[in-house]
Amino acid sequence: MQLSTKTLEKLREIINGDESSNRMDYRSGPKLVAFFNNLGFKDVYTQGFPSRWMYTDEKLQKINGTPELDKCIRNTFAVVNYIERITELDALIADFNQYLAFDKWAIVRDNNTITFKRLNKVVVDSGKSKTSDLKEDEFLKMTFNVDVDSLGLDSSVSKIIKLRLKEVETCINSEAPLASILLIGSIMEGILLGMATTYPRQFNQALSAPKDKDTGKVRVFPSWTLNNYIDVAFEAGLLKQDVKKFSHVVRDFRNYIHPYEQMSAQFSPDKQTALICFQVLKAAISQIGTFCKNQQEGYQK
């Protein structure tokens, strides 16, 4: 496979990764050396090592047009490295395919196998992942790793969240959908407030961060709504498209606390609605946990 300079630059960006991204794995200098040594090079990471982008550019130029480039791409998008992050992998592949299309190639993921498809012509699409087409029943069938401890919250807060999660299950099983939705909304708001406190820069600098109408400054976190938190968390990479798409009921949970507001909104949730909201919460905990893990690993490098 022979790739253009522009496509190689994009591949270099993905291989090197970004410490602030929840989608691309960051590779330090030693990890880049190990990555390319797996392709036949015999480099050693020492003092005076070139910049990461220069090193990767040089290696990609050398293997361009050889079978090693195919192996390099397969290793870059190896499914085993994206366990519990398949949505991110598919989005990354879709993004790279926009560049690869100009070389008349496309990456195809078939379960755990990465293959290549030769194109007869340049095919350019929106690059959107399939998440936007996800249906409710498909979303409900998805499984998520719900590990509250992975969020790194205060132990006392984590204990309360775990208790509330059990209460949510009790409410759903007892045919009390409204009560479960109110609990789910409170849990999500609490978790995202904790994340905003932990990562204030990402939240305050987001374009979707709510601003005071008079001063134009970003409002203090306690005055944010769950709707604000979800939009900003999505922009900052803590949450993915599936949570954003199916969170419309949870976002307005505070409105349903008051009977008159519920009457005005004509909101009468059923068990199905509660299950979707609970699935949104599970997905959020899983995705935020992955984000926190990636952030911690980045700081340790």
Tab-separated table of C-alpha atoms in Angstrom:
chain	number	residue	atom	x	y	z
A	1	MET	CA	0.000	0.000	0.000
A	2	GLN	CA	1.405	3.359	-1.090
A	3	LEU	CA	-0.011	6.350	0.765
A	4	SER	CA	0.133	10.058	0.057
A	5	THR	CA	1.971	12.505	2.297
A	6	LYS	CA	-1.292	13.859	3.704
A	7	THR	CA	-2.511	10.390	4.664
A	8	LEU	CA	0.833	9.548	6.254
A	9	GLU	CA	0.638	12.737	8.314
A	10	LYS	CA	-2.774	11.684	9.596
A	11	LEU	CA	-1.480	8.198	10.356
A	12	ARG	CA	1.437	9.715	12.255
A	13	GLU	CA	-1.001	11.782	14.311
A	14	ILE	CA	-2.995	8.674	15.241
A	15	ILE	CA	0.081	6.567	16.025
A	16	ASN	CA	1.630	9.240	18.238
A	17	GLY	CA	-1.651	9.930	19.978
A	18	ASP	CA	-2.726	12.812	22.126
A	19	GLU	CA	-2.566	12.957	25.922
A	20	SER	CA	-5.746	15.046	26.061
A	21	SER	CA	-7.729	12.686	23.846
A	22	ASN	CA	-9.910	9.833	25.000
A	23	ARG	CA	-9.868	8.390	21.501
A	24	MET	CA	-6.208	8.170	20.477
A	25	ASP	CA	-3.762	6.293	22.703
A	26	TYR	CA	-0.733	8.422	23.552
A	27	ARG	CA	2.642	6.824	22.772
A	28	SER	CA	5.714	8.197	24.484
A	29	GLY	CA	9.160	8.035	22.858
A	30	PRO	CA	10.006	4.575	24.263
A	31	LYS	CA	6.603	3.239	23.215
A	32	LEU	CA	7.065	4.561	19.681
A	33	VAL	CA	10.424	2.786	19.465
A	34	ALA	CA	8.800	-0.456	20.631
A	35	PHE	CA	5.943	0.037	18.158
A	36	PHE	CA	8.239	0.400	15.143
A	37	ASN	CA	10.722	-2.223	16.312
A	38	ASN	CA	7.805	-4.624	16.045
A	39	LEU	CA	7.853	-3.786	12.331
A	40	GLY	CA	11.492	-4.761	11.885
A	41	PHE	CA	13.432	-1.715	13.070
A	42	LYS	CA	16.119	-2.034	15.734
A	43	ASP	CA	16.144	1.373	17.371
A	44	VAL	CA	17.063	2.207	20.955
A	45	TYR	CA	15.555	5.094	22.881
A	46	THR	CA	18.411	7.240	24.197
A	47	GLN	CA	19.159	10.831	25.108
A	48	GLY	CA	18.948	13.150	22.122
A	49	PHE	CA	16.053	11.206	20.620
A	50	PRO	CA	14.304	13.259	17.890
A	51	SER	CA	10.829	14.672	18.363
A	52	ARG	CA	8.034	12.125	18.299
A	53	TRP	CA	6.544	13.456	15.065
A	54	MET	CA	9.916	13.527	13.264
A	55	TYR	CA	10.686	9.972	14.339
A	56	THR	CA	7.298	8.633	13.253
A	57	ASP	CA	7.408	10.534	9.957
A	58	GLU	CA	10.805	9.024	9.168
A	59	LYS	CA	9.664	5.482	9.900
A	60	LEU	CA	6.452	5.816	7.904
A	61	GLN	CA	8.375	7.139	4.916
A	62	LYS	CA	10.667	4.107	5.038
A	63	ILE	CA	7.872	1.530	5.146
A	64	ASN	CA	5.498	3.316	2.763
A	65	GLY	CA	4.663	0.990	-0.111
A	66	THR	CA	5.851	-2.132	1.732
A	67	PRO	CA	3.972	-4.911	3.563
A	68	GLU	CA	5.228	-3.387	6.818
A	69	LEU	CA	2.937	-0.398	6.270
A	70	ASP	CA	-0.070	-2.720	6.131
A	71	LYS	CA	1.076	-4.321	9.376
A	72	CYS	CA	1.640	-0.880	10.881
A	73	ILE	CA	-1.936	0.161	10.142
A	74	ARG	CA	-3.330	-3.105	11.504
A	75	ASN	CA	-1.330	-2.635	14.703
A	76	THR	CA	-2.479	0.969	14.985
A	77	PHE	CA	-6.142	-0.002	14.855
A	78	ALA	CA	-5.802	-3.360	16.633
A	79	VAL	CA	-9.169	-4.122	18.195
A	80	VAL	CA	-7.596	-5.695	21.280
A	81	ASN	CA	-6.273	-2.258	22.254
A	82	TYR	CA	-9.782	-0.809	22.241
A	83	ILE	CA	-11.639	-3.192	24.522
A	84	GLU	CA	-14.619	-1.281	25.990
A	85	ARG	CA	-13.811	1.523	23.506
A	86	ILE	CA	-15.061	0.023	20.246
A	87	THR	CA	-17.138	3.121	19.526
A	88	GLU	CA	-13.990	5.240	19.719
A	89	LEU	CA	-12.141	2.811	17.444
A	90	ASP	CA	-14.881	2.904	14.817
A	91	ALA	CA	-14.913	6.699	14.920
A	92	LEU	CA	-11.128	6.756	14.539
A	93	ILE	CA	-11.282	4.395	11.564
A	94	ALA	CA	-14.031	6.478	9.956
A	95	ASP	CA	-11.915	9.595	10.437
A	96	PHE	CA	-8.798	8.006	8.920
A	97	ASN	CA	-10.795	6.555	6.025
A	98	GLN	CA	-11.588	10.087	4.891
A	99	TYR	CA	-7.880	10.543	4.171
A	100	LEU	CA	-7.314	6.990	2.973
A	101	ALA	CA	-10.098	7.415	0.417
A	102	PHE	CA	-7.874	9.712	-1.643
A	103	ASP	CA	-5.419	6.817	-1.977
A	104	LYS	CA	-8.371	4.632	-3.037
A	105	TRP	CA	-8.207	2.462	0.058
A	106	ALA	CA	-10.460	1.927	3.057
A	107	ILE	CA	-10.020	0.187	6.395
A	108	VAL	CA	-12.724	-2.310	7.303
A	109	ARG	CA	-13.233	-3.710	10.806
A	110	ASP	CA	-14.846	-7.146	10.809
A	111	ASN	CA	-15.324	-7.867	14.518
A	112	ASN	CA	-11.741	-8.254	15.766
A	113	THR	CA	-10.103	-8.263	12.331
A	114	ILE	CA	-8.773	-5.227	10.475
A	115	THR	CA	-8.731	-5.601	6.686
A	116	PHE	CA	-8.291	-3.318	3.686
A	117	LYS	CA	-10.658	-2.641	0.816
A	118	ARG	CA	-9.465	-1.381	-2.556
A	119	LEU	CA	-11.656	1.382	-3.971
A	120	ASN	CA	-12.270	1.913	-7.671
A	121	LYS	CA	-12.631	5.628	-7.161
A	122	VAL	CA	-12.233	8.257	-4.484
A	123	VAL	CA	-15.184	7.888	-2.105
A	124	VAL	CA	-15.618	10.578	0.510
A	125	ASP	CA	-18.322	10.367	3.167
A	126	SER	CA	-19.067	12.353	6.306
A	127	GLY	CA	-16.829	10.163	8.432
A	128	LYS	CA	-19.554	9.850	11.050
A	129	SER	CA	-19.571	6.722	13.151
A	130	LYS	CA	-22.557	4.397	13.153
A	131	THR	CA	-23.447	5.551	16.645
A	132	SER	CA	-25.726	8.248	15.237
A	133	ASP	CA	-27.850	5.488	13.658
A	134	LEU	CA	-28.033	3.454	16.854
A	135	LYS	CA	-31.580	2.416	17.743
A	136	GLU	CA	-33.014	2.214	21.258
A	137	ASP	CA	-33.270	-1.571	21.269
A	138	GLU	CA	-29.660	-1.863	20.094
A	139	PHE	CA	-28.531	0.570	22.769
A	140	LEU	CA	-30.339	-1.401	25.472
A	141	LYS	CA	-28.548	-4.592	24.420
A	142	MET	CA	-25.119	-3.039	24.865
A	143	THR	CA	-23.107	-3.942	27.963
A	144	PHE	CA	-20.988	-1.490	29.919
A	145	ASN	CA	-18.405	-1.801	32.662
A	146	VAL	CA	-20.018	0.027	35.598
A	147	ASP	CA	-17.119	0.643	37.973
A	148	VAL	CA	-17.825	3.619	40.216
A	149	ASP	CA	-14.348	3.411	41.746
A	150	SER	CA	-12.810	4.041	38.307
A	151	LEU	CA	-14.173	7.593	38.448
A	152	GLY	CA	-11.720	8.592	41.163
A	153	LEU	CA	-14.341	10.402	43.229
A	154	ASP	CA	-14.180	10.917	46.978
A	155	SER	CA	-14.777	7.586	48.720
A	156	SER	CA	-17.798	8.944	50.598
A	157	VAL	CA	-19.387	10.161	47.369
A	158	SER	CA	-18.627	6.851	45.640
A	159	LYS	CA	-20.360	5.002	48.464
A	160	ILE	CA	-23.492	7.129	48.064
A	161	ILE	CA	-23.503	6.619	44.295
A	162	LYS	CA	-23.252	2.843	44.710
A	163	LEU	CA	-26.200	2.878	47.112
A	164	ARG	CA	-28.239	4.996	44.719
A	165	LEU	CA	-27.479	2.645	41.839
A	166	LYS	CA	-29.001	-0.179	43.872
A	167	GLU	CA	-32.016	2.015	44.602
A	168	VAL	CA	-32.452	2.648	40.883
A	169	GLU	CA	-32.624	-1.092	40.227
A	170	THR	CA	-35.131	-1.482	43.053
A	171	CYS	CA	-37.316	1.295	41.649
A	172	ILE	CA	-37.274	-0.123	38.123
A	173	ASN	CA	-38.106	-3.626	39.341
A	174	SER	CA	-40.887	-2.184	41.510
A	175	GLU	CA	-42.501	-0.418	38.534
A	176	ALA	CA	-41.539	3.039	39.812
A	177	PRO	CA	-40.067	4.602	36.642
A	178	LEU	CA	-40.362	8.245	37.693
A	179	ALA	CA	-38.517	7.624	40.957
A	180	SER	CA	-35.775	5.766	39.102
A	181	ILE	CA	-35.346	8.587	36.568
A	182	LEU	CA	-35.043	11.188	39.320
A	183	LEU	CA	-32.373	9.065	40.982
A	184	ILE	CA	-30.541	8.503	37.697
A	185	GLY	CA	-30.505	12.234	36.983
A	186	SER	CA	-29.146	13.025	40.427
A	187	ILE	CA	-26.402	10.401	40.072
A	188	MET	CA	-25.325	11.696	36.673
A	189	GLU	CA	-25.300	15.277	37.866
A	190	GLY	CA	-23.238	14.331	40.909
A	191	ILE	CA	-20.710	12.376	38.859
A	192	LEU	CA	-20.309	15.124	36.271
A	193	LEU	CA	-19.935	17.784	38.959
A	194	GLY	CA	-17.145	15.643	40.388
A	195	MET	CA	-15.523	15.414	36.957
A	196	ALA	CA	-15.801	19.170	36.437
A	197	THR	CA	-14.073	19.699	39.770
A	198	THR	CA	-11.350	17.215	38.842
A	199	TYR	CA	-10.840	18.556	35.308
A	200	PRO	CA	-11.812	22.246	35.586
A	201	ARG	CA	-9.766	23.361	32.582
A	202	GLN	CA	-11.506	21.003	30.154
A	203	PHE	CA	-14.937	22.006	31.434
A	204	ASN	CA	-14.367	25.752	31.739
A	205	GLN	CA	-12.713	26.086	28.334
A	206	ALA	CA	-15.354	24.133	26.417
A	207	LEU	CA	-17.278	26.151	23.844
A	208	SER	CA	-20.554	24.783	25.215
A	209	ALA	CA	-19.779	25.826	28.805
A	210	PRO	CA	-22.701	27.955	30.126
A	211	LYS	CA	-21.900	31.637	30.550
A	212	ASP	CA	-23.383	34.354	32.694
A	213	LYS	CA	-25.487	36.696	30.554
A	214	ASP	CA	-24.232	39.806	32.320
A	215	THR	CA	-20.518	39.106	32.718
A	216	GLY	CA	-19.968	36.691	29.846
A	217	LYS	CA	-17.911	34.496	32.157
A	218	VAL	CA	-18.421	30.766	32.588
A	219	ARG	CA	-20.818	30.100	35.432
A	220	VAL	CA	-19.615	28.319	38.564
A	221	PHE	CA	-20.110	24.562	38.428
A	222	PRO	CA	-22.865	24.258	41.075
A	223	SER	CA	-25.094	26.476	38.913
A	224	TRP	CA	-24.764	24.241	35.840
A	225	THR	CA	-27.685	22.073	34.779
A	226	LEU	CA	-27.305	18.427	33.878
A	227	ASN	CA	-27.934	19.488	30.304
A	228	ASN	CA	-24.869	21.765	30.519
A	229	TYR	CA	-22.749	19.023	32.036
A	230	ILE	CA	-23.647	16.477	29.364
A	231	ASP	CA	-22.956	18.865	26.474
A	232	VAL	CA	-19.597	19.930	27.894
A	233	ALA	CA	-18.592	16.393	28.881
A	234	PHE	CA	-19.325	15.274	25.328
A	235	GLU	CA	-17.270	18.129	23.884
A	236	ALA	CA	-14.388	17.398	26.272
A	237	GLY	CA	-14.355	13.708	25.366
A	238	LEU	CA	-15.695	12.239	28.612
A	239	LEU	CA	-18.959	11.108	27.016
A	240	LYS	CA	-19.711	9.658	23.611
A	241	GLN	CA	-22.465	10.119	21.066
A	242	ASP	CA	-24.679	7.319	22.395
A	243	VAL	CA	-24.989	8.967	25.814
A	244	LYS	CA	-25.664	12.353	24.264
A	245	LYS	CA	-28.273	10.913	21.910
A	246	PHE	CA	-30.313	8.977	24.474
A	247	SER	CA	-29.978	11.355	27.420
A	248	HIS	CA	-32.819	13.724	26.497
A	249	VAL	CA	-35.110	12.458	29.283
A	250	VAL	CA	-32.404	12.409	31.955
A	251	ARG	CA	-31.283	15.931	31.063
A	252	ASP	CA	-34.568	17.423	32.262
A	253	PHE	CA	-34.981	15.269	35.356
A	254	ARG	CA	-35.201	18.287	37.685
A	255	ASN	CA	-38.305	19.496	35.844
A	256	TYR	CA	-40.143	16.327	36.775
A	257	ILE	CA	-39.566	16.733	40.514
A	258	HIS	CA	-42.452	19.193	40.706
A	259	PRO	CA	-45.942	17.837	39.887
A	260	TYR	CA	-46.994	20.995	38.050
A	261	GLU	CA	-43.892	20.879	35.844
A	262	GLN	CA	-44.557	17.227	35.104
A	263	MET	CA	-48.164	18.034	34.258
A	264	SER	CA	-47.095	20.896	32.013
A	265	ALA	CA	-44.623	18.665	30.176
A	266	GLN	CA	-47.197	15.852	29.999
A	267	PHE	CA	-44.448	13.514	31.119
A	268	SER	CA	-45.602	10.004	32.063
A	269	PRO	CA	-42.567	7.709	31.953
A	270	ASP	CA	-42.876	3.947	31.727
A	271	LYS	CA	-40.445	1.153	32.513
A	272	GLN	CA	-38.930	1.291	29.024
A	273	THR	CA	-38.077	4.960	29.512
A	274	ALA	CA	-36.495	4.179	32.868
A	275	LEU	CA	-34.425	1.362	31.365
A	276	ILE	CA	-33.095	3.651	28.654
A	277	CYS	CA	-32.168	6.272	31.243
A	278	PHE	CA	-30.430	3.636	33.354
A	279	GLN	CA	-28.514	2.445	30.297
A	280	VAL	CA	-27.435	6.037	29.651
A	281	LEU	CA	-26.091	6.216	33.195
A	282	LYS	CA	-24.220	2.915	32.846
A	283	ALA	CA	-22.679	4.040	29.562
A	284	ALA	CA	-21.695	7.363	31.108
A	285	ILE	CA	-19.949	5.718	34.062
A	286	SER	CA	-18.084	3.367	31.729
A	287	GLN	CA	-17.000	6.109	29.334
A	288	ILE	CA	-15.980	8.531	32.076
A	289	GLY	CA	-14.033	5.755	33.788
A	290	THR	CA	-12.111	5.135	30.567
A	291	PHE	CA	-11.426	8.856	30.219
A	292	CYS	CA	-10.085	9.051	33.787
A	293	LYS	CA	-7.870	6.026	33.218
A	294	ASN	CA	-6.403	7.545	30.065
A	295	GLN	CA	-5.787	10.838	31.841
A	296	GLN	CA	-3.969	9.124	34.704
A	297	GLU	CA	-1.817	7.082	32.341
A	298	GLY	CA	-0.939	10.247	30.446
A	299	TYR	CA	0.214	11.988	33.616
A	300	GLN	CA	2.404	9.028	34.567
A	301	LYS	CA	4.340	9.101	31.282
